[in-house]
């Protein structure tokens, strides 16, 4: 019994550490006092600023558009890459897989400066393309890693059966292989999305000068504390957290709708 | 550049050829060509460029000078040691917090355990810089900011990397064959013996992959040191940033990047901790 209480206490303590900053930030997003900890009366002003200050709106939209673009491109490229790796002759598959894994191990800063080097030598400055390429280079290996296990699980004779029954290779891939590996593709896409949304280092090196994402905008603002938008970040954190909560709840409700046993098994598999 | 892709394509795959029959020369391994080209252009080539710059001086002449300059500077060596030290302490603290959490969660009997797992992972989806800002505000509120730089950096690192440690540990512990623990208990092993002789050794793969997920990014995560350490704690990653940024010494920057790269790959090879790489990031979803 004491063991159980201690366990719960420990879990609660760690959760408190994890959530205290977020909760405090959310509470103080409902007041417009500049300094955190001071309560200047209830106000939704900080939330309004997110949508009315043009700079803020721009960087939020930039972040989302970039993440979606990078997510889609890396998913397509990564899925094709995963199939290439899986179906290639052993040696070449290994070479491609190894090359793909480089950026998984590599430090973000090294990826960032190496791409910045290429851009500044051949293009002379950073463009939206260098930024997008940076994100795709960073995200795609993770898509590959989430698709390959699904290819391994798949029954290899399905594709051949489709060919024998007269399907063209393209048709067989779209109608037979793709549906089988779809869960891996979807989780790869979501992973690419979160990696892109979260990235700071690669973005800061490959972005054009006047372009900002949430990461670079917040980072620069925190560094030059003279800037006045700092309080608005509390509202930004609150909104992002709300979105996460909604997504998690929706996913859970859907999962609960399915057979609980299946959900449990899948979690075990993961 | 395209050589590798061409060669991949050139390899005949006999079985497939048979089954394709008259369907032409299409082979499924061709699908990897776009990615192979992309990797060659935007991963391999940039890294080769780093190697080139690291071994040349400003005029493009071959030299070991950058490395000699790096390793003969006391500040650089101490920065390197501080980076490794911070990464090591962060990893240790994360492990000490994450192992009990993962252990307790893996022992929950309820079908709702995954909600708790999600609770620990969810903060990972808030923007990394924004999350650091949140913690910074709290430290500011507590009056710690600017006073205990080193401690703040460790707190910041642990705060940001904790979920990366919890997930691989949890996945390893939940997959573990529970009957082994029961067998140990049946054979007279008490709780502690069972834990240290059975559970802990079996969870080593999870520990390694979690440690890699924390240790490697920590060394270059200058966002945290800038946010929490008043930019006073120098990380090797920050050094690279300065060389390519304000100092604009690409050769030196490339040399340090190469040193960093070597450290990463050696750590990986030594631990073999790559296999479960995705368990932390990938399965958060």
Coordinates of C-alpha atoms in Angstrom, one line a residue, chain B residues 17 24 77 106-107 114 119 141 182 186 193 197 202 215 238 248 285:
Chain B
X17 CA 12.0 -9.5 -63.4
X24 CA 8.6 -3.5 -68.8
X77 CA 39.1 22.2 -24.8
X106 CA 4.7 -0.1 -17.0
X107 CA 3.3 -1.7 -13.8
X114 CA -1.7 5.3 -21.8
X119 CA 0.6 13.3 -20.2
X141 CA 9.7 34.3 -11.0
X182 CA 7.8 -14.0 -11.5
X186 CA 9.4 -18.0 -7.2
X193 CA 17.3 -8.9 -6.2
X197 CA 19.3 -9.1 -11.5
X202 CA 16.6 -6.6 -19.4
X215 CA 23.1 12.9 -24.6
X238 CA 27.3 27.5 -29.8
X248 CA 32.4 34.1 -40.1
X285 CA 2.4 9.7 -31.8

